[in-house]
Short mmCIF file of C-alpha atoms and ligand atoms in Angstrom, two decimals:
data_model
loop_
_atom_site.label_atom_id
_atom_site.label_comp_id
_atom_site.label_asym_id
_atom_site.label_seq_id
_atom_site.Cartn_x
_atom_site.Cartn_y
_atom_site.Cartn_z
CA UNK A 1 91.70 125.31 93.18
CA UNK A 2 93.18 126.85 96.34
CA UNK A 3 93.39 124.49 99.35
CA UNK A 4 91.67 125.43 102.64
CA UNK A 5 93.86 127.56 104.97
CA UNK A 6 94.03 124.92 107.72
CA UNK A 7 94.61 121.60 106.08
CA UNK A 8 93.40 118.34 107.51
CA UNK A 9 96.33 116.11 108.47
CA UNK A 10 96.29 112.32 108.08
CA UNK A 11 95.74 111.83 111.81
CA UNK A 12 92.88 114.39 111.86
CA UNK A 13 91.35 112.63 108.85
CA UNK A 14 91.48 109.31 110.67
CA UNK A 15 89.73 110.72 113.70
CA UNK A 16 87.07 112.37 111.49
CA UNK A 17 86.48 109.00 109.86
CA UNK A 18 86.41 107.00 113.07
CA UNK A 19 85.11 109.29 115.80
CA UNK A 20 83.15 112.29 114.55
CA UNK A 21 79.37 111.84 114.74
CA UNK A 22 78.00 111.43 111.22
CA UNK A 23 75.81 114.52 111.22
CA UNK A 24 78.63 116.76 112.52
CA UNK A 25 80.90 115.43 109.79
CA UNK A 26 78.15 115.89 107.20
CA UNK A 27 77.46 119.48 108.22
CA UNK A 28 81.16 120.38 107.96
CA UNK A 29 81.38 118.80 104.52
CA UNK A 30 78.12 120.36 103.34
CA UNK A 31 79.31 123.80 104.53
CA UNK A 32 82.51 123.40 102.51
CA UNK A 33 80.55 122.30 99.45
CA UNK A 34 78.24 125.29 99.95
CA UNK A 35 81.21 127.69 100.11
CA UNK A 36 82.36 126.36 96.74
CA UNK A 37 79.09 125.80 94.85
CA UNK A 38 76.25 127.26 96.91
CA UNK A 39 73.01 125.29 96.50
CA UNK A 40 73.98 123.96 93.11
CA UNK A 41 74.24 120.25 92.33
CA UNK A 42 75.31 119.29 88.83
CA UNK A 43 74.60 116.32 86.59
CA UNK A 44 75.51 115.42 83.01
CA UNK A 45 73.65 113.71 80.20
CA UNK A 46 76.17 111.06 79.28
CA UNK A 47 76.52 107.56 77.98
CA UNK A 48 78.81 104.83 79.27
CA UNK A 49 80.34 102.81 76.46
CA UNK A 50 82.01 99.57 77.57
CA UNK A 51 83.09 98.11 74.20
CA UNK A 52 83.88 94.64 75.59
CA UNK A 53 84.12 92.88 78.92
CA UNK A 54 86.71 90.42 77.60
CA UNK A 55 89.70 90.80 79.89
CA UNK A 56 93.01 88.99 80.15
CA UNK A 57 93.11 89.75 83.88
CA UNK A 58 91.02 88.33 86.71
CA UNK A 59 90.86 90.89 89.50
CA UNK A 60 89.27 89.28 92.55
CA UNK A 61 86.67 92.02 93.03
CA UNK A 62 85.50 92.13 89.41
CA UNK A 63 82.24 90.59 88.16
CA UNK A 64 82.39 92.50 84.89
CA UNK A 65 85.28 90.72 83.17
CA UNK A 66 84.78 87.60 81.05
CA UNK A 67 86.82 85.16 78.99
CA UNK A 68 85.81 84.05 75.49
CA UNK A 69 82.94 81.60 75.71
CA UNK A 70 81.66 82.80 79.11
CA UNK A 71 77.90 83.28 79.14
CA UNK A 72 78.21 86.98 80.01
CA UNK A 73 81.03 87.77 77.53
CA UNK A 74 80.16 90.42 74.95
CA UNK A 75 81.73 92.64 72.29
CA UNK A 76 80.03 95.68 70.80
CA UNK A 77 80.42 96.67 67.16
CA UNK A 78 81.56 100.16 66.24
CA UNK A 79 78.22 100.73 64.53
CA UNK A 80 76.32 99.85 67.72
CA UNK A 81 78.54 102.18 69.76
CA UNK A 82 78.00 105.06 67.33
CA UNK A 83 74.24 104.43 67.38
CA UNK A 84 74.26 104.50 71.20
CA UNK A 85 75.89 107.92 71.10
CA UNK A 86 73.53 109.44 68.54
CA UNK A 87 71.16 111.06 71.07
CA UNK A 88 71.70 114.81 70.48
CA UNK A 89 71.14 115.67 74.14
CA UNK A 90 74.29 113.78 75.21
CA UNK A 91 77.31 115.86 76.08
CA UNK A 92 79.74 113.21 77.33
CA UNK A 93 80.86 109.71 76.34
CA UNK A 94 82.67 107.60 78.96
CA UNK A 95 84.58 104.85 77.13
CA UNK A 96 86.24 102.08 79.16
CA UNK A 97 86.42 98.32 78.82
CA UNK A 98 88.29 95.11 79.45
CA UNK A 99 91.84 94.39 78.23
CA UNK A 100 91.98 92.03 75.28
CA UNK A 101 94.51 91.62 72.47
CA UNK A 102 91.95 92.05 69.68
CA UNK A 103 90.84 95.31 71.35
CA UNK A 104 94.35 96.78 71.27
CA UNK A 105 95.54 100.35 70.98
CA UNK A 106 95.09 100.80 67.22
CA UNK A 107 91.48 99.61 67.29
CA UNK A 108 90.77 101.68 70.40
CA UNK A 109 92.24 104.82 68.79
CA UNK A 110 90.21 104.19 65.63
CA UNK A 111 87.08 104.01 67.79
CA UNK A 112 87.90 107.37 69.40
CA UNK A 113 88.61 108.95 65.99
CA UNK A 114 85.33 107.64 64.69
CA UNK A 115 83.36 108.94 67.71
CA UNK A 116 85.13 112.29 67.33
CA UNK A 117 84.33 112.60 63.62
CA UNK A 118 80.67 111.59 64.03
CA UNK A 119 80.07 113.72 67.13
CA UNK A 120 82.51 116.64 67.10
CA UNK A 121 80.94 118.36 70.12
CA UNK A 122 80.93 115.35 72.43
CA UNK A 123 83.31 115.38 75.43
CA UNK A 124 85.23 112.08 75.28
CA UNK A 125 86.44 110.64 78.57
CA UNK A 126 88.29 107.48 77.66
CA UNK A 127 90.61 104.71 78.83
CA UNK A 128 91.64 104.21 82.44
CA UNK A 129 95.27 104.19 83.55
CA UNK A 130 94.98 100.38 83.54
CA UNK A 131 94.05 100.35 79.83
CA UNK A 132 96.76 102.91 79.05
CA UNK A 133 99.39 100.74 80.77
CA UNK A 134 98.14 97.71 78.83
CA UNK A 135 98.30 99.60 75.50
CA UNK A 136 101.82 100.79 76.36
CA UNK A 137 102.97 97.25 77.14
CA UNK A 138 101.41 95.76 73.98
CA UNK A 139 102.75 98.54 71.76
CA UNK A 140 106.16 98.59 73.51
CA UNK A 141 105.82 102.36 73.84
CA UNK A 142 106.02 104.68 76.85
CA UNK A 143 102.63 105.50 78.37
CA UNK A 144 103.33 109.19 77.76
CA UNK A 145 103.32 108.52 74.02
CA UNK A 146 100.06 106.56 74.31
CA UNK A 147 98.50 109.54 76.11
CA UNK A 148 99.74 111.97 73.46
CA UNK A 149 98.20 109.84 70.70
CA UNK A 150 94.94 109.52 72.63
CA UNK A 151 94.78 113.28 72.93
CA UNK A 152 95.54 113.78 69.25
CA UNK A 153 92.78 111.31 68.35
CA UNK A 154 90.19 113.31 70.28
CA UNK A 155 90.22 112.14 73.91
CA UNK A 156 89.40 115.05 76.26
CA UNK A 157 89.88 113.44 79.63
CA UNK A 158 91.11 110.31 81.41
CA UNK A 159 88.53 108.63 83.69
CA UNK A 160 89.35 107.78 87.28
CA UNK A 161 89.00 103.99 87.22
CA UNK A 162 91.60 101.47 88.30
CA UNK A 163 92.85 103.26 91.42
CA UNK A 164 90.98 100.86 93.71
CA UNK A 165 92.87 101.43 96.99
CA UNK A 166 96.30 102.88 96.30
CA UNK A 167 98.12 100.45 98.54
CA UNK A 168 100.47 97.57 97.81
CA UNK A 169 98.77 95.20 100.31
CA UNK A 170 95.40 95.68 98.59
CA UNK A 171 97.06 95.51 95.15
CA UNK A 172 98.49 92.09 95.96
CA UNK A 173 95.28 90.84 97.56
CA UNK A 174 92.67 92.04 95.07
CA UNK A 175 94.14 93.20 91.78
CA UNK A 176 97.68 91.89 91.48
CA UNK A 177 97.53 91.25 87.68
CA UNK A 178 97.06 94.88 86.78
CA UNK A 179 99.04 98.02 87.59
CA UNK A 180 99.48 99.04 91.21
CA UNK A 181 99.52 102.37 93.03
CA UNK A 182 102.84 103.73 91.70
CA UNK A 183 101.93 103.17 88.04
CA UNK A 184 98.39 104.49 88.47
CA UNK A 185 99.71 107.73 89.99
CA UNK A 186 102.47 108.02 87.38
CA UNK A 187 100.06 107.65 84.45
CA UNK A 188 97.71 110.29 85.87
CA UNK A 189 100.69 112.61 86.39
CA UNK A 190 101.69 112.03 82.76
CA UNK A 191 98.11 112.67 81.59
CA UNK A 192 98.19 116.02 83.39
CA UNK A 193 101.59 116.78 81.83
CA UNK A 194 100.23 116.28 78.31
CA UNK A 195 97.26 118.50 79.18
CA UNK A 196 94.62 115.82 79.73
CA UNK A 197 92.63 116.38 82.92
CA UNK A 198 91.52 113.29 84.80
CA UNK A 199 89.37 111.95 87.61
CA UNK A 200 90.26 109.71 90.53
CA UNK A 201 88.24 106.90 92.09
CA UNK A 202 88.50 104.90 95.29
CA UNK A 203 86.92 101.46 95.65
CA UNK A 204 85.92 101.06 99.30
CA UNK A 205 83.89 98.63 101.38
CA UNK A 206 85.99 95.47 100.93
CA UNK A 207 89.15 94.53 102.88
CA UNK A 208 90.66 97.99 103.24
CA UNK A 209 91.46 99.59 106.61
CA UNK A 210 90.59 103.14 107.65
CA UNK A 211 94.29 104.02 107.54
CA UNK A 212 94.48 102.82 103.91
CA UNK A 213 91.49 105.01 102.99
CA UNK A 214 93.13 108.07 104.53
CA UNK A 215 96.43 107.26 102.82
CA UNK A 216 94.63 106.93 99.45
CA UNK A 217 93.18 110.43 99.87
CA UNK A 218 96.55 111.86 100.94
CA UNK A 219 98.30 110.43 97.87
CA UNK A 220 95.72 112.05 95.57
CA UNK A 221 95.95 115.37 97.41
CA UNK A 222 99.76 115.31 97.15
CA UNK A 223 99.70 114.63 93.42
CA UNK A 224 97.16 117.40 92.90
CA UNK A 225 99.38 119.81 94.90
CA UNK A 226 102.15 119.15 92.41
CA UNK A 227 100.34 120.75 89.47
CA UNK A 228 97.71 118.02 89.11
CA UNK A 229 94.63 118.33 86.91
CA UNK A 230 92.21 116.09 88.81
CA UNK A 231 88.69 117.40 88.22
CA UNK A 232 86.70 115.08 90.42
CA UNK A 233 86.90 112.33 93.00
CA UNK A 234 84.50 109.39 92.86
CA UNK A 235 84.21 107.10 95.88
CA UNK A 236 82.90 103.74 94.59
CA UNK A 237 81.11 101.57 97.15
CA UNK A 238 82.04 97.97 96.43
CA UNK A 239 79.18 95.79 95.17
CA UNK A 240 80.08 92.25 96.29
CA UNK A 241 78.06 90.59 93.49
CA UNK A 242 79.25 87.02 93.03
CA UNK A 243 82.85 87.67 94.10
CA UNK A 244 82.66 86.55 97.76
CA UNK A 245 85.25 89.20 98.69
CA UNK A 246 82.86 90.35 101.42
CA UNK A 247 79.42 89.06 102.35
CA UNK A 248 77.56 92.37 102.32
CA UNK A 249 77.67 95.79 100.77
CA UNK A 250 78.98 98.59 102.94
CA UNK A 251 76.30 100.51 104.91
CA UNK A 252 74.74 103.85 103.92
CA UNK A 253 76.23 105.71 106.94
CA UNK A 254 79.68 104.41 105.99
CA UNK A 255 79.21 105.68 102.41
CA UNK A 256 78.13 109.09 103.72
CA UNK A 257 81.19 109.27 106.02
CA UNK A 258 83.47 108.55 103.06
CA UNK A 259 81.80 111.20 100.89
CA UNK A 260 82.03 113.81 103.67
CA UNK A 261 85.63 112.92 104.51
CA UNK A 262 86.63 113.15 100.83
CA UNK A 263 85.16 116.64 100.56
CA UNK A 264 87.08 117.82 103.62
CA UNK A 265 90.44 116.16 102.90
CA UNK A 266 90.56 116.73 99.13
CA UNK A 267 90.55 120.50 99.45
CA UNK A 268 92.30 120.89 96.10
CA UNK A 269 90.04 118.67 93.94
CA UNK A 270 86.92 120.62 92.99
CA UNK A 271 84.24 117.99 92.49
CA UNK A 272 83.05 115.06 94.60
CA UNK A 273 80.67 112.77 92.74
CA UNK A 274 77.82 110.81 94.30
CA UNK A 275 78.02 107.91 91.84
CA UNK A 276 74.57 106.39 92.15
CA UNK A 277 75.17 102.95 90.50
CA UNK A 278 77.41 101.91 93.40
CA UNK A 279 76.02 104.02 96.27
CA UNK A 280 72.43 103.21 95.36
CA UNK A 281 69.92 105.93 94.57
CA UNK A 282 68.87 106.62 98.17
CA UNK A 283 72.41 106.95 99.50
CA UNK A 284 73.53 108.96 96.47
CA UNK A 285 70.62 111.37 97.04
CA UNK A 286 71.65 111.75 100.72
CA UNK A 287 75.32 112.20 99.73
CA UNK A 288 74.32 115.47 98.07
CA UNK A 289 73.71 116.82 101.61
CA UNK A 290 77.03 115.36 102.86
CA UNK A 291 79.50 117.24 100.66
CA UNK A 292 79.04 115.83 97.15
CA UNK A 293 78.30 118.43 94.46
CA UNK A 294 77.68 116.21 91.43
CA UNK A 295 75.38 113.29 90.66
CA UNK A 296 77.40 112.17 87.62
CA UNK A 297 75.25 111.15 84.71
CA UNK A 298 72.27 109.55 83.09
CA UNK A 299 74.70 106.79 81.92
CA UNK A 300 72.51 105.07 79.35
CA UNK A 301 73.87 101.55 79.35
CA UNK A 302 76.28 101.18 82.26
CA UNK A 303 77.46 97.55 82.37
CA UNK A 304 80.23 97.27 85.01
CA UNK A 305 77.94 97.69 88.02
CA UNK A 306 75.02 95.91 86.36
CA UNK A 307 77.16 92.78 86.02
CA UNK A 308 78.04 93.16 89.73
CA UNK A 309 74.30 92.90 90.55
CA UNK A 310 73.77 96.61 91.23
CA UNK A 311 70.19 97.22 92.34
CA UNK A 312 70.26 100.63 90.66
CA UNK A 313 68.91 100.94 87.12
CA UNK A 314 71.36 101.01 84.19
CA UNK A 315 70.20 104.54 83.30
CA UNK A 316 68.36 107.51 84.81
CA UNK A 317 66.34 110.16 83.03
CA UNK A 318 67.31 113.77 83.25
CA UNK A 319 64.05 114.69 84.98
CA UNK A 320 64.52 111.96 87.60
CA UNK A 321 68.00 113.30 88.40
CA UNK A 322 66.62 116.81 88.71
CA UNK A 323 63.88 115.56 91.04
CA UNK A 324 66.43 113.82 93.31
CA UNK A 325 68.40 117.06 93.56
CA UNK A 326 65.33 119.25 94.19
CA UNK A 327 63.97 116.83 96.80
CA UNK A 328 67.17 117.49 98.76
CA UNK A 329 66.40 121.22 98.71
CA UNK A 330 69.11 122.12 96.21
CA UNK A 331 69.22 123.49 92.69
CA UNK A 332 69.86 121.15 89.75
CA UNK A 333 72.20 122.37 87.01
CA UNK A 334 73.06 120.46 83.89
CA UNK A 335 76.78 120.54 83.13
CA UNK A 336 78.95 119.42 80.25
CA UNK A 337 81.86 116.96 80.43
CA UNK A 338 84.27 119.60 81.73
CA UNK A 339 81.90 120.63 84.55
CA UNK A 340 80.82 123.87 82.88
CA UNK A 341 77.22 124.76 83.64
CA UNK A 342 76.85 127.95 81.70
CA UNK A 343 78.20 126.54 78.47
CA UNK A 344 75.68 125.08 76.07
CA UNK A 345 75.19 121.38 76.66
CA UNK A 346 74.47 118.65 74.15
CA UNK A 347 76.77 117.28 71.52
CA UNK A 348 75.36 119.28 68.65
CA UNK A 349 77.39 122.21 69.93
CA UNK A 350 81.01 121.92 68.81
CA UNK A 351 83.62 122.95 71.35
O1 V47 B 401 88.11 100.75 88.47
C1 V47 B 401 84.56 97.33 89.48
C2 V47 B 401 85.08 99.75 89.97
C3 V47 B 401 85.73 101.16 88.33
C4 V47 B 401 83.06 96.98 90.99
O2 V47 B 401 86.01 108.97 85.94
C5 V47 B 401 83.41 98.32 91.04
O3 V47 B 401 84.11 109.97 85.87
C6 V47 B 401 81.94 98.69 92.74
O4 V47 B 401 86.12 104.19 87.31
N1 V47 B 401 81.56 97.40 92.76
C7 V47 B 401 85.32 101.66 86.96
N2 V47 B 401 82.86 99.18 91.91
C8 V47 B 401 84.28 102.78 87.07
C9 V47 B 401 84.94 104.12 87.17
C10 V47 B 401 84.15 105.37 87.05
C11 V47 B 401 82.80 105.38 87.26
C12 V47 B 401 82.11 106.58 87.14
C13 V47 B 401 82.75 107.74 86.77
C14 V47 B 401 84.11 107.72 86.55
C15 V47 B 401 84.80 108.95 86.10
C16 V47 B 401 84.83 106.53 86.69
O5 V47 B 401 84.64 100.44 88.84
C17 V47 B 401 86.86 100.18 88.47
C18 V47 B 401 86.57 99.57 89.83
O6 V47 B 401 87.17 100.33 90.84
N3 V47 B 401 84.37 98.48 90.12
N4 V47 B 401 83.75 96.38 90.01
C19 V47 B 401 82.09 96.51 91.90
N5 V47 B 401 81.72 95.25 91.92
FE1 SF4 B 402 89.84 93.32 83.91
FE2 SF4 B 402 89.41 95.74 84.97
FE3 SF4 B 402 87.93 93.64 85.76
FE4 SF4 B 402 90.49 93.79 86.46
S1 SF4 B 402 88.87 95.23 87.08
S2 SF4 B 402 89.45 91.97 85.64
S3 SF4 B 402 91.41 94.76 84.66
S4 SF4 B 402 87.96 94.54 83.70
#
């Protein structure tokens, strides 16, 4: 995707974030979205599969992870996962989970192979950079090799999780056990090199500064400039849950500013998702008029945000998503996992 002729610098981005009236910012972002996609807003019928929440790490912001014996610890069987994916209208599976020795690379690859053989037409988005780094460490193999094997087993795309805020101060304060900014960026670069596209997230609304938000966006834009294959950017509004990292969830206007800013700064990443489990349904619906072009998916059984006390449901129906989009005066279009709208959707169609 070609960047805009006059690029937004880091200092311009900071003043957009801090000084521009919200509606002015929103109109600019909406206009840019309109140039790219007209009135169209996409969504996907997908299913989140989180095989286990057992995790050796204890990131400070995370309510999802559990240790053996915790009341909320769970492990899904392969049969249950395959059953969850059997709905023929699904076109994407999003597979991510905790890091646990008995859920190592071999077992995870077998799961992907099994999903691929049962549902050949399903787009499989699997394993964050954090999981890939963990597999590489356990297997004593370079992450590039892990990515190649994932691709050979049937993975189509790497999800955007684990980026949090790409900053060493935040890494040390909130997620010091797991990989930091340099490794996250390196693994996504490697994914792109082996031909796996990926997404990028940003967890905001905790202890980050405005400067750190702008820097996060700049690092993603730079990597994309260097032959990157990022397909979408997903700003995740932090749900404080039981973590006590902050007392309250970030406000709706703040979420809308971040969505609009992302659309304007990330001029080389095509899609900006309004991820409703963290934004909340009302704010996600408004975000579609502030530069976002995609409402992500129906999700099915999303567990990460549910365990962080999200007030959003764990799933949405297709017709509800279409209503949200139409109520904003735009046109709903179902897409597949690779953001194609004209291609047939639903896993019964092999790609
Ligand atoms: O990396 C964890 C975040 C991410 C909380 O690639 C939280 O298409 C808010 O990456 N409040 C995982 N966020 C989810 C993710 C994702 C979601 C949707 C689509 C895609 C994609 C990727 O969730 C983690 C972390 O940043 N997270 N806890 C919380 N309490
Ligand atoms: Fe584990 Fe991921 Fe939660 Fe960190 S954020 S504790 S790595 S599940």
